[in-house]
Amino acid sequence: MQKEKYERPLIQKMNAGLMNKFGTRTEYEPVKHIDNVPVKEIIKKYGSPVFVISERTIRRTYQQALRAFRTRYPKVQFAWSYKTNYINAVCNIFHQEGSWAEVVSGFEYRKALGNGVPGNKILFNGPEKTNEELELAVANDSLIHIDHFDELYQLIELTDKMPRKPRVAIRVNMDTGIYPIWDRFGFNYENGTAWNALTKIVASGKLELTGLHCHIGTYMLSANAYAVAVNKLCDLAHNCKSQLNTVIKYIDMGGGFPSSNTLRGAYLPASDTNPSLDEFAEAICSTLLQQGFKQDELPLLMLESGRALIDDAGYLLGSVLANKRLSDGRRATIMDFGVNLLFTAFWYEHKISPAQDFTHHTEDMVLYGPLCMNIDMVRETINLPLLNRGDHVVVHRVGAYNMTQWMQFIQMRPNVVLIDEKGETHLLREAETLAYIEQLEKMPVHLKEFNL
Amino acid sequence: MIQLRKNIASSDSGFIFNPATGDSYSANPIAADILHHLKSGKSVAEIKTLILGKFDVEAGQLEKDWDDFIAQLREANLTEN
Ligand SMILES: Cc1ncc(COP(=O)(O)O)c(C=O)c1O
C-alpha cells in the first residue's frame, strides 16, 4: 500500500477573524524556477547558498526607468552607482545599456576604468579622494564632485601640476522636507555654503564648473522632495549663469528611488506605499522643464539610481539547516545564509518563498542565519509553510547592496551566478576559499610554531 | 503517557476547541491523527507504530517531530501533564 505523504504534525491557533500584522493568510506559491531555470539545478551546480542575478530583469528594469525619464525630458543620462552592486559583469550590463559610472572611492574608480568606462563618463563622488586619485581622475577628464572645502582647496592646489582644467561639480545638501536632512555630504544650500563654494570655484579660475549634484536620501518615499531639490539646484544654476557667467551643463539628482522591498516594521507592503518610478520622473522632469532654461542651455539630467535598478534582479537561494523551538514556544528555522550575506535584512522584511511544493499549513517563525552570533536574524517573524531540513528557499529582491556590503564573517562568500537572457547560467564570482581569504595574511617567524 | 485535557473537542478534519480558554486550533492531517489516537487512549508507542505504518516517514524523523508536537500541545495548554 502506498503510504501517505508525511508532514510534521502541527497545530495552529486560529484567531477568529483577527487580522494580524502579517495578513490573515499567506499567498505563498513555491518558486521553483528563476527565469525558467530550476532552483534545484542551480543549487546542485553552484551550491547553497548562492546569489543569482537575472540579466533579463536588469535590462528590463533599466529600460523602463530610462523610458520613464526620457519620455518626459529630452536630455537624460544614468550613471551606474557602483557601490550598489559592483560585480563587474553587473556593471557591464548597465554600461552596455548606456549607463555611465558613478563611483565614491578610488577603489570603485579603478574598477570602472578597469571595466573600460571612458574616464569622461565617470562621476567621482564621495568624501575621500587622495591626491593620486584626483590626479588620475583629472588626467582621465572625469567629473569630480566636490564634497567639502578641504577637497576644493586640495584640488585647486593640485591643478598647478595638472595637464588640464578639472571638470567639477559640487554636491549640495538641502532641506527637502525629509528628515533627518542628509547634511553630512556636500555643501548646504539654505545657509549659503553651496553658493560660497560655487563662487570660490569660479573665482579660482583653475576649475571648470560643470554640474550640480545632490543625493537627498535613500529609499525616498516622497516624489515631491525631488521637486523641491530640483528647484533649489536650478536656483543655484540660474545664479551661476547670471552672477558667475557660468552655464551649468548638468543637474545630477543622485539616486534614492525605493525598490519594491518592504521596510522593516512597515505596516503595509512596499507595493502599496511606494511611489512608482513614473511619479519620481514626473516630479523631477516637470519641475526641470518649468525652470525657464533656454533651449540650448537645457541642462543634462543625470541620475545615479542604485537600488531601484538592481534589487529586483537579485535572488539568494538557500537551504534549511535545522528547525527548533525557542523557550517561549516560537518556532525557529535556521538557514544556511544570514546577515553575513544578506546585509539588507537589517532594513527589509525580505520576501522569502519555499522552492518546493508544500501544503496549506503554515506557521509563524523566526528565521535565523548560520552565524554563531546573536545579530544573525534574517526575519524576526515570518509566516511560512512547514520547512524541513534540506528544503530550499528563494529570497527575493536582494540585488542591491548585498553583493557589496556582505561580510566575510564566520562564513565565506558563496558563488554569484548570472542567468543570461537565453537562460544559460554563468559564474560571475567564485565562492571564496580559505586560501583566498588568507592570501594577504603574514605570519611572523616567531609565531609559526607551537606545541600543544 | 500523554493525556489530553478531558474537555478538549476535536474533529477528524483537524478542528480543535478548548472550552476552558475559548481558543481554537487547526491541526494538519498528521496532528489530527495523533490527537485522535491520544483521545482514544492509545500509548505513545502504539501511536508511533500506527503513524509509521500510515505515513512515509523514517522513525528517527518522527521521533524528533514527536517531541516538538508534544511541546506544541503543552504550549497550547491542551494536555493534563
Ligand atoms: C552619491 C550617491 N549616488 C547614488 C546612490 C544610490 O542610491 P540608491 O541606491 O538609493 O538609488 C548613493 C547611495 O547611497 C549615493 O551615495
Coordinates of C-alpha atoms and ligand atoms in Angstrom, one line a residue:
Chain A
M1 CA 0.0 0.0 0.0
Q2 CA 1.3 3.5 -0.9
K3 CA 2.0 5.4 2.3
E4 CA 0.6 8.9 2.7
K5 CA 2.9 11.9 2.3
Y6 CA 4.3 13.0 5.7
E7 CA 4.4 16.4 7.1
R8 CA 5.4 17.4 10.6
P9 CA 2.4 17.3 13.0
L10 CA 1.3 20.8 13.6
I11 CA -1.4 22.6 15.4
Q12 CA -2.1 26.3 15.0
K13 CA -4.1 28.7 16.9
M14 CA -6.9 30.3 14.9
N15 CA -7.5 33.9 15.8
A16 CA -11.0 34.2 14.6
G17 CA -11.2 37.0 12.0
L18 CA -8.5 38.9 13.6
M19 CA -6.1 40.3 11.0
N20 CA -2.6 40.1 12.3
K21 CA 0.2 42.3 11.2
F22 CA 1.3 39.7 8.6
G23 CA -2.1 39.3 6.9
T24 CA -4.6 36.6 7.6
R25 CA -3.3 34.1 5.1
T26 CA -0.2 33.6 3.1
E27 CA -0.4 33.7 -0.6
Y28 CA 2.8 31.9 -1.0
E29 CA 3.5 30.0 -4.1
P30 CA 6.5 27.8 -4.3
V31 CA 9.2 29.5 -6.5
K32 CA 10.8 26.6 -8.3
H33 CA 12.3 28.5 -11.2
I34 CA 14.2 31.7 -11.7
D35 CA 13.9 32.9 -15.3
N36 CA 12.8 29.3 -16.2
V37 CA 16.0 27.7 -14.7
P38 CA 15.1 25.2 -11.9
V39 CA 16.2 26.4 -8.5
K40 CA 17.2 22.8 -7.7
E41 CA 19.5 22.7 -10.6
I42 CA 21.2 25.9 -9.8
I43 CA 21.8 24.7 -6.2
K44 CA 23.0 21.3 -7.5
K45 CA 25.5 23.0 -9.8
Y46 CA 26.6 26.0 -7.7
G47 CA 25.9 25.0 -4.2
S48 CA 23.8 26.6 -1.4
P49 CA 23.7 29.4 -0.6
V50 CA 24.1 31.1 -3.9
F51 CA 23.3 34.5 -5.3
V52 CA 21.5 34.6 -8.6
I53 CA 21.2 37.6 -10.9
S54 CA 18.8 37.9 -13.7
E55 CA 20.2 39.7 -16.7
R56 CA 16.8 40.0 -18.2
T57 CA 15.4 41.7 -15.2
I58 CA 18.3 44.2 -15.0
R59 CA 17.9 45.2 -18.6
R60 CA 14.1 45.4 -18.4
T61 CA 14.2 47.5 -15.2
Y62 CA 16.8 49.8 -16.7
Q63 CA 14.9 50.3 -19.9
Q64 CA 11.7 51.1 -18.0
A65 CA 13.5 53.6 -15.8
L66 CA 15.1 55.2 -18.8
R67 CA 11.8 55.4 -20.6
A68 CA 10.1 57.0 -17.5
F69 CA 12.6 59.9 -17.7
R70 CA 13.3 60.1 -21.5
T71 CA 9.6 60.4 -22.3
R72 CA 9.4 63.4 -20.0
Y73 CA 12.7 65.3 -20.6
P74 CA 14.9 65.4 -23.6
K75 CA 18.4 65.0 -22.1
V76 CA 18.8 62.2 -19.6
Q77 CA 21.8 60.2 -18.6
F78 CA 22.1 57.4 -16.0
A79 CA 25.3 56.6 -14.2
W80 CA 25.5 53.2 -12.5
S81 CA 26.0 53.6 -8.7
Y82 CA 28.9 51.1 -8.3
K83 CA 28.5 50.7 -4.5
T84 CA 25.1 49.3 -5.1
N85 CA 26.5 46.3 -6.9
Y86 CA 30.0 46.3 -8.3
I87 CA 30.3 42.8 -9.5
N88 CA 32.0 43.7 -12.8
A89 CA 29.6 41.7 -15.0
V90 CA 26.6 43.5 -13.4
C91 CA 28.3 46.9 -14.1
N92 CA 28.9 45.9 -17.7
I93 CA 25.2 45.1 -18.2
F94 CA 24.4 48.7 -17.2
H95 CA 27.3 50.0 -19.3
Q96 CA 26.0 48.0 -22.3
E97 CA 22.6 49.7 -21.8
G98 CA 24.3 53.1 -21.9
S99 CA 24.9 53.9 -18.3
W100 CA 27.9 55.8 -17.2
A101 CA 29.6 55.0 -13.9
E102 CA 29.2 56.7 -10.5
V103 CA 31.9 55.9 -8.0
V104 CA 32.6 57.0 -4.5
S105 CA 36.2 55.9 -3.9
G106 CA 39.5 55.3 -5.7
F107 CA 38.8 51.6 -5.5
E108 CA 35.5 52.0 -7.3
Y109 CA 37.0 54.5 -9.7
R110 CA 39.7 52.0 -10.8
K111 CA 37.0 49.3 -11.1
A112 CA 35.1 51.5 -13.5
L113 CA 38.3 52.2 -15.5
G114 CA 39.1 48.5 -15.5
N115 CA 35.7 47.7 -16.9
G116 CA 36.5 50.1 -19.8
V117 CA 34.3 53.0 -18.9
P118 CA 35.8 56.1 -20.6
G119 CA 37.2 58.5 -18.0
N120 CA 35.0 61.4 -19.1
K121 CA 31.9 59.2 -18.3
I122 CA 32.8 58.6 -14.7
L123 CA 31.3 60.7 -11.9
F124 CA 33.6 60.7 -8.9
N125 CA 31.6 61.3 -5.7
G126 CA 32.4 60.8 -2.1
P127 CA 34.2 62.4 0.8
E128 CA 37.6 60.7 0.3
K129 CA 39.8 61.3 -2.8
T130 CA 43.5 61.2 -2.4
N131 CA 45.9 63.4 -4.4
E132 CA 46.8 60.4 -6.5
E133 CA 43.2 59.6 -7.2
L134 CA 42.3 63.2 -8.1
E135 CA 45.3 63.4 -10.4
L136 CA 44.2 60.2 -12.1
A137 CA 40.6 61.4 -12.4
V138 CA 41.7 64.7 -13.9
A139 CA 44.1 63.0 -16.3
N140 CA 41.1 61.0 -17.5
D141 CA 38.8 64.1 -17.6
S142 CA 36.4 62.6 -15.2
L143 CA 33.7 64.6 -13.5
I144 CA 34.8 65.3 -9.9
H145 CA 32.0 66.0 -7.4
I146 CA 33.5 68.1 -4.6
D147 CA 32.2 67.2 -1.1
H148 CA 33.8 69.8 1.2
F149 CA 36.0 72.9 1.2
D150 CA 39.2 70.9 2.1
E151 CA 38.7 68.9 -1.0
L152 CA 38.1 72.1 -3.0
Y153 CA 41.4 73.6 -1.9
Q154 CA 43.2 70.3 -2.3
L155 CA 42.1 70.1 -5.9
I156 CA 43.0 73.8 -6.6
E157 CA 46.5 73.2 -5.2
L158 CA 46.9 70.2 -7.4
T159 CA 46.0 72.0 -10.6
D160 CA 49.4 73.5 -11.0
K161 CA 50.8 70.1 -11.9
M162 CA 47.8 69.1 -14.0
P163 CA 47.6 68.7 -17.7
R164 CA 44.1 70.1 -18.0
K165 CA 41.5 72.0 -16.1
P166 CA 39.5 69.7 -13.8
R167 CA 35.8 69.5 -14.6
V168 CA 33.9 69.7 -11.3
A169 CA 30.5 69.8 -9.7
I170 CA 29.6 70.3 -6.1
R171 CA 27.4 68.1 -4.0
V172 CA 24.7 70.2 -2.5
N173 CA 22.7 69.2 0.6
M174 CA 19.4 70.8 1.5
D175 CA 16.1 70.8 3.2
T176 CA 13.6 68.9 1.0
G177 CA 11.1 68.4 3.8
I178 CA 12.5 64.9 4.5
Y179 CA 14.1 64.5 7.9
P180 CA 16.8 63.9 9.0
I181 CA 18.4 66.1 6.4
W182 CA 21.5 64.4 4.9
D183 CA 23.8 67.3 5.6
R184 CA 27.0 65.4 6.2
F185 CA 27.7 65.2 2.5
G186 CA 28.4 68.3 0.3
F187 CA 27.6 71.9 0.9
N188 CA 24.4 73.3 2.4
Y189 CA 22.0 75.2 0.2
E190 CA 20.0 77.1 2.8
N191 CA 22.9 78.6 4.7
G192 CA 24.7 79.8 1.7
T193 CA 27.7 77.4 1.9
A194 CA 26.9 75.9 -1.5
W195 CA 26.8 79.3 -3.2
N196 CA 30.0 80.2 -1.4
A197 CA 31.7 77.1 -2.8
L198 CA 30.5 77.9 -6.3
T199 CA 31.9 81.4 -6.2
K200 CA 35.2 80.1 -5.0
I201 CA 35.4 77.5 -7.7
V202 CA 34.8 80.1 -10.4
A203 CA 36.9 82.8 -8.8
S204 CA 39.9 80.4 -8.6
G205 CA 40.0 80.3 -12.4
K206 CA 41.5 76.8 -12.1
L207 CA 38.5 74.6 -12.2
E208 CA 35.7 74.2 -14.8
L209 CA 32.4 74.3 -13.0
T210 CA 30.3 71.9 -15.0
G211 CA 27.5 70.5 -12.8
L212 CA 25.5 70.5 -9.6
H213 CA 24.9 67.3 -7.7
C214 CA 22.6 66.2 -4.9
H215 CA 21.6 62.8 -3.4
I216 CA 18.9 63.7 -0.9
G217 CA 18.5 60.3 0.7
T218 CA 17.9 56.7 0.0
Y219 CA 14.6 54.7 -0.2
M220 CA 12.8 58.0 -0.5
L221 CA 9.0 57.8 -0.3
S222 CA 8.2 61.3 -1.4
A223 CA 8.4 62.3 -5.1
N224 CA 7.8 65.9 -4.0
A225 CA 11.1 66.0 -2.2
Y226 CA 12.8 65.7 -5.6
A227 CA 10.7 68.6 -7.0
V228 CA 12.0 70.7 -4.1
A229 CA 15.5 69.6 -4.7
V230 CA 15.3 70.4 -8.5
N231 CA 14.1 73.9 -7.6
K232 CA 17.0 74.5 -5.3
L233 CA 19.6 73.2 -7.7
C234 CA 18.1 75.2 -10.5
D235 CA 18.1 78.3 -8.4
L236 CA 21.9 77.8 -8.0
A237 CA 22.2 77.1 -11.7
H238 CA 20.5 80.4 -12.6
N239 CA 22.7 82.3 -10.2
C240 CA 25.8 80.7 -11.7
K241 CA 24.7 81.9 -15.1
S242 CA 23.6 85.4 -14.0
Q243 CA 26.3 86.2 -11.4
L244 CA 29.2 83.9 -12.3
N245 CA 28.7 83.8 -16.0
T246 CA 28.9 80.1 -16.0
V247 CA 26.4 77.8 -17.6
I248 CA 25.7 74.6 -15.6
K249 CA 25.8 71.7 -18.0
Y250 CA 24.2 69.0 -15.9
I251 CA 22.0 68.6 -12.9
D252 CA 22.6 65.3 -11.1
M253 CA 19.7 64.3 -8.9
G254 CA 21.6 61.3 -7.4
G255 CA 19.6 58.1 -6.6
G256 CA 17.3 57.3 -3.7
F257 CA 14.3 55.9 -5.5
P258 CA 12.9 53.0 -3.5
S259 CA 12.8 49.4 -4.7
S260 CA 9.8 47.2 -4.1
N261 CA 11.2 45.7 -0.9
T262 CA 9.2 46.3 2.2
L263 CA 11.0 48.2 5.0
R264 CA 11.3 46.5 8.4
G265 CA 8.4 47.5 10.6
A266 CA 6.3 48.8 7.8
Y267 CA 2.7 48.0 8.2
L268 CA 1.9 47.7 4.5
P269 CA 3.9 46.1 1.7
A270 CA 6.0 48.4 -0.4
S271 CA 3.9 47.8 -3.4
D272 CA 1.0 49.6 -1.5
T273 CA 3.0 52.6 -0.3
N274 CA 5.9 53.4 -2.6
P275 CA 5.5 56.0 -5.4
S276 CA 6.3 54.5 -8.8
L277 CA 9.3 55.5 -10.8
D278 CA 7.0 57.4 -13.1
E279 CA 5.9 59.6 -10.2
F280 CA 9.5 60.4 -9.4
A281 CA 10.3 61.0 -13.1
E282 CA 7.2 63.3 -13.4
A283 CA 8.2 65.3 -10.3
I284 CA 11.8 65.8 -11.4
C285 CA 11.2 66.4 -15.2
S286 CA 8.2 68.6 -14.9
T287 CA 10.0 70.8 -12.4
L288 CA 13.1 71.0 -14.5
L289 CA 11.1 72.0 -17.6
Q290 CA 9.4 74.8 -15.7
Q291 CA 12.7 76.5 -14.9
G292 CA 12.9 78.6 -18.0
F293 CA 16.2 77.4 -19.3
K294 CA 17.0 78.4 -22.8
Q295 CA 16.7 75.5 -25.3
D296 CA 20.5 75.3 -25.9
E297 CA 21.2 75.7 -22.2
L298 CA 18.9 73.0 -21.0
P299 CA 21.0 71.0 -18.5
L300 CA 21.5 67.3 -18.9
L301 CA 19.6 65.4 -16.2
M302 CA 21.9 62.9 -14.6
L303 CA 20.6 60.1 -12.4
E304 CA 22.5 57.7 -10.1
S305 CA 19.7 55.4 -9.2
G306 CA 21.0 52.3 -7.4
R307 CA 18.6 50.0 -5.6
A308 CA 15.6 50.7 -7.8
L309 CA 17.5 49.4 -10.8
I310 CA 19.0 46.2 -9.4
D311 CA 17.1 45.0 -6.3
D312 CA 14.5 43.0 -8.2
A313 CA 17.2 41.3 -10.4
G314 CA 18.9 39.6 -7.4
Y315 CA 17.9 36.4 -5.6
L316 CA 19.6 34.5 -2.8
L317 CA 18.9 30.8 -2.8
G318 CA 19.5 28.9 0.4
S319 CA 18.6 25.8 2.4
V320 CA 17.2 24.9 5.8
L321 CA 19.8 23.7 8.2
A322 CA 17.5 23.0 11.2
N323 CA 14.2 23.6 12.9
K324 CA 14.0 24.2 16.6
R325 CA 11.6 25.6 19.2
L326 CA 12.6 28.6 21.4
S327 CA 11.9 28.6 25.1
D328 CA 8.8 30.7 24.6
G329 CA 7.4 28.1 22.2
R330 CA 8.1 30.0 19.0
R331 CA 9.3 28.1 16.0
A332 CA 12.8 28.9 14.8
T333 CA 14.3 27.9 11.5
I334 CA 18.0 28.1 10.8
M335 CA 19.0 28.8 7.3
D336 CA 22.5 28.5 5.7
F337 CA 22.6 32.2 4.9
G338 CA 22.4 35.0 7.4
V339 CA 23.2 38.7 7.7
N340 CA 26.7 37.9 6.6
L341 CA 25.3 37.6 3.1
L342 CA 22.0 39.5 3.5
F343 CA 23.1 42.8 4.8
T344 CA 19.8 44.3 3.8
A345 CA 18.0 42.1 6.3
F346 CA 18.8 45.0 8.7
W347 CA 16.5 47.2 6.6
Y348 CA 14.0 45.0 4.8
E349 CA 11.4 42.3 5.5
H350 CA 12.6 40.3 2.6
K351 CA 10.1 38.2 0.8
I352 CA 11.1 34.6 1.1
S353 CA 9.5 31.7 -0.9
P354 CA 9.9 28.0 -0.4
A355 CA 11.3 26.4 -3.6
Q356 CA 9.3 23.1 -3.4
D357 CA 5.7 22.1 -3.0
F358 CA 4.0 22.4 0.4
T359 CA 0.6 22.1 2.0
H360 CA -1.6 25.0 3.0
H361 CA -0.4 24.7 6.6
T362 CA 1.8 27.4 7.7
E363 CA 3.5 28.6 10.9
D364 CA 5.0 31.8 12.3
M365 CA 8.7 31.5 12.8
V366 CA 11.9 33.4 13.4
L367 CA 14.4 32.9 10.6
Y368 CA 18.0 32.8 11.7
G369 CA 21.2 32.5 9.8
P370 CA 24.1 30.1 10.5
L371 CA 26.3 32.5 12.3
C372 CA 27.1 31.8 15.9
M373 CA 26.2 35.4 16.8
N374 CA 23.0 36.9 18.2
I375 CA 22.7 39.6 15.4
D376 CA 22.2 36.9 12.8
M377 CA 18.4 37.2 12.2
V378 CA 17.0 37.2 8.7
R379 CA 13.4 37.7 9.6
E380 CA 12.1 38.4 13.1
T381 CA 8.8 36.9 12.3
I382 CA 7.6 35.3 9.1
N383 CA 4.7 33.0 8.2
L384 CA 5.9 30.2 6.0
P385 CA 4.8 26.7 5.2
L386 CA 6.4 23.9 7.1
L387 CA 10.0 23.7 6.1
N388 CA 12.2 20.6 6.6
R389 CA 15.9 20.3 6.9
G390 CA 17.4 20.4 3.4
D391 CA 14.4 22.3 1.9
H392 CA 15.3 25.2 -0.3
V393 CA 14.1 28.8 -0.2
V394 CA 14.3 31.8 -2.5
V395 CA 14.9 35.2 -1.0
H396 CA 13.7 37.9 -3.4
R397 CA 15.0 41.4 -4.3
V398 CA 18.5 41.1 -2.9
G399 CA 20.3 42.7 -5.9
A400 CA 21.2 46.0 -4.2
Y401 CA 23.9 46.5 -1.6
N402 CA 24.2 42.8 -0.6
M403 CA 27.0 41.8 -3.0
T404 CA 29.0 44.8 -1.8
Q405 CA 28.2 45.0 1.9
W406 CA 28.3 41.3 2.5
M407 CA 30.7 40.4 5.3
Q408 CA 33.3 37.7 5.2
F409 CA 32.5 36.9 8.8
I410 CA 32.5 33.3 10.2
Q411 CA 31.5 32.0 6.7
M412 CA 32.9 32.6 3.3
R413 CA 31.0 34.3 0.5
P414 CA 29.3 31.9 -2.0
N415 CA 29.1 31.8 -5.7
V416 CA 27.4 34.5 -7.6
V417 CA 25.6 33.3 -10.8
L418 CA 24.1 35.1 -13.7
I419 CA 21.2 33.8 -15.7
D420 CA 21.5 35.4 -19.2
E421 CA 18.7 36.2 -21.5
K422 CA 18.8 32.8 -23.1
G423 CA 18.5 31.0 -19.8
E424 CA 22.2 30.0 -19.6
T425 CA 23.9 30.3 -16.3
H426 CA 27.4 31.9 -15.8
L427 CA 29.6 32.0 -12.8
L428 CA 30.3 35.7 -12.1
R429 CA 32.2 35.4 -8.8
E430 CA 33.6 32.2 -7.4
A431 CA 32.8 31.1 -3.9
E432 CA 35.7 32.1 -1.6
T433 CA 38.2 29.7 -0.4
L434 CA 40.4 29.6 2.7
A435 CA 43.4 30.2 0.6
Y436 CA 41.8 33.3 -1.0
I437 CA 40.9 34.7 2.4
E438 CA 44.3 34.1 3.9
Q439 CA 46.4 35.2 1.0
L440 CA 47.0 38.7 2.4
E441 CA 47.9 37.4 5.9
K442 CA 51.6 37.3 7.0
M443 CA 52.9 35.1 9.8
P444 CA 55.9 36.5 11.8
V445 CA 58.5 33.8 12.0
H446 CA 58.4 33.6 15.8
L447 CA 54.7 32.7 15.6
K448 CA 54.9 30.0 13.1
E449 CA 55.1 27.1 15.5
F450 CA 53.6 26.0 18.8
N451 CA 53.3 22.9 20.9
L452 CA 50.1 21.9 22.4
Chain B
M1 CA 1.9 8.8 28.7
I2 CA 0.4 12.0 27.3
Q3 CA -3.0 12.9 28.4
L4 CA -5.2 15.4 26.6
R5 CA -7.5 17.5 28.7
K6 CA -10.8 15.8 29.1
N7 CA -13.0 18.5 27.7
I8 CA -11.0 19.2 24.5
A9 CA -13.2 18.9 21.5
S10 CA -11.7 17.8 18.2
S11 CA -13.0 16.8 14.8
D12 CA -11.5 14.4 12.3
S13 CA -11.0 17.3 10.0
G14 CA -8.5 18.8 12.4
F15 CA -10.5 21.4 14.3
I16 CA -9.7 21.6 18.0
F17 CA -11.6 23.6 20.6
N18 CA -10.5 24.2 24.2
P19 CA -13.7 25.3 26.0
A20 CA -11.7 26.3 29.1
T21 CA -9.9 29.0 27.2
G22 CA -12.1 29.6 24.3
D23 CA -9.2 29.0 21.9
S24 CA -9.5 27.0 18.8
Y25 CA -6.8 25.4 16.7
S26 CA -6.4 23.8 13.4
A27 CA -4.4 20.6 13.0
N28 CA -2.8 19.3 9.9
P29 CA -3.7 15.7 9.0
I30 CA -0.9 14.0 10.9
A31 CA -1.6 16.1 14.0
A32 CA -5.3 15.3 13.7
D33 CA -4.5 11.6 13.5
I34 CA -2.2 11.7 16.6
L35 CA -4.9 13.7 18.6
H36 CA -7.5 11.1 17.6
H37 CA -5.3 8.3 18.9
L38 CA -4.4 10.1 22.1
K39 CA -8.1 10.6 22.8
S40 CA -8.8 7.0 22.3
G41 CA -6.2 6.2 25.0
K42 CA -3.5 4.6 22.9
S43 CA 0.0 4.6 24.2
V44 CA 2.7 6.7 22.7
A45 CA 4.5 3.6 21.3
E46 CA 1.2 2.3 19.7
I47 CA 0.6 5.7 18.1
K48 CA 4.1 5.9 16.6
T49 CA 3.7 2.5 15.1
L50 CA 0.5 3.5 13.5
I51 CA 1.9 6.7 12.1
L52 CA 5.0 4.9 10.7
G53 CA 2.7 2.4 9.1
K54 CA 0.5 5.0 7.5
F55 CA 2.8 7.8 6.5
D56 CA 6.0 7.9 4.6
V57 CA 8.4 8.8 7.3
E58 CA 11.6 7.5 9.0
A59 CA 11.4 6.5 12.6
G60 CA 14.2 9.0 13.5
Q61 CA 12.4 11.9 11.9
L62 CA 9.1 11.0 13.6
E63 CA 10.9 10.8 16.9
K64 CA 12.2 14.4 16.6
D65 CA 8.9 15.8 15.4
W66 CA 7.0 13.9 18.1
D67 CA 8.8 15.8 20.9
D68 CA 8.1 19.0 19.1
F69 CA 4.5 18.2 18.7
I70 CA 4.0 17.4 22.4
A71 CA 5.7 20.7 23.1
Q72 CA 3.1 22.4 20.9
L73 CA 0.2 20.7 22.8
R74 CA 1.7 21.8 26.1
E75 CA 2.2 25.3 24.9
A76 CA -1.4 25.4 23.8
N77 CA -2.5 24.1 27.2
L78 CA -4.2 21.1 25.7
T79 CA -2.6 18.4 27.9
E80 CA -3.1 17.5 31.5
N81 CA 0.5 16.9 32.3
Ligands
LIG1 C1 26.1 59.8 -4.2 C2 25.2 58.6 -4.4 N1 24.5 58.4 -5.5 C3 23.7 57.3 -5.7 C4 23.5 56.4 -4.7 C5 22.5 55.3 -5.0 O1 21.4 55.4 -4.1 P1 20.1 54.5 -4.2 O2 20.5 53.1 -4.2 O3 19.3 54.9 -3.1 O4 19.5 54.8 -5.5 C6 24.1 56.6 -3.5 C7 23.8 55.7 -2.4 O5 23.9 55.9 -1.2 C8 24.9 57.7 -3.3 O6 25.6 57.9 -2.1

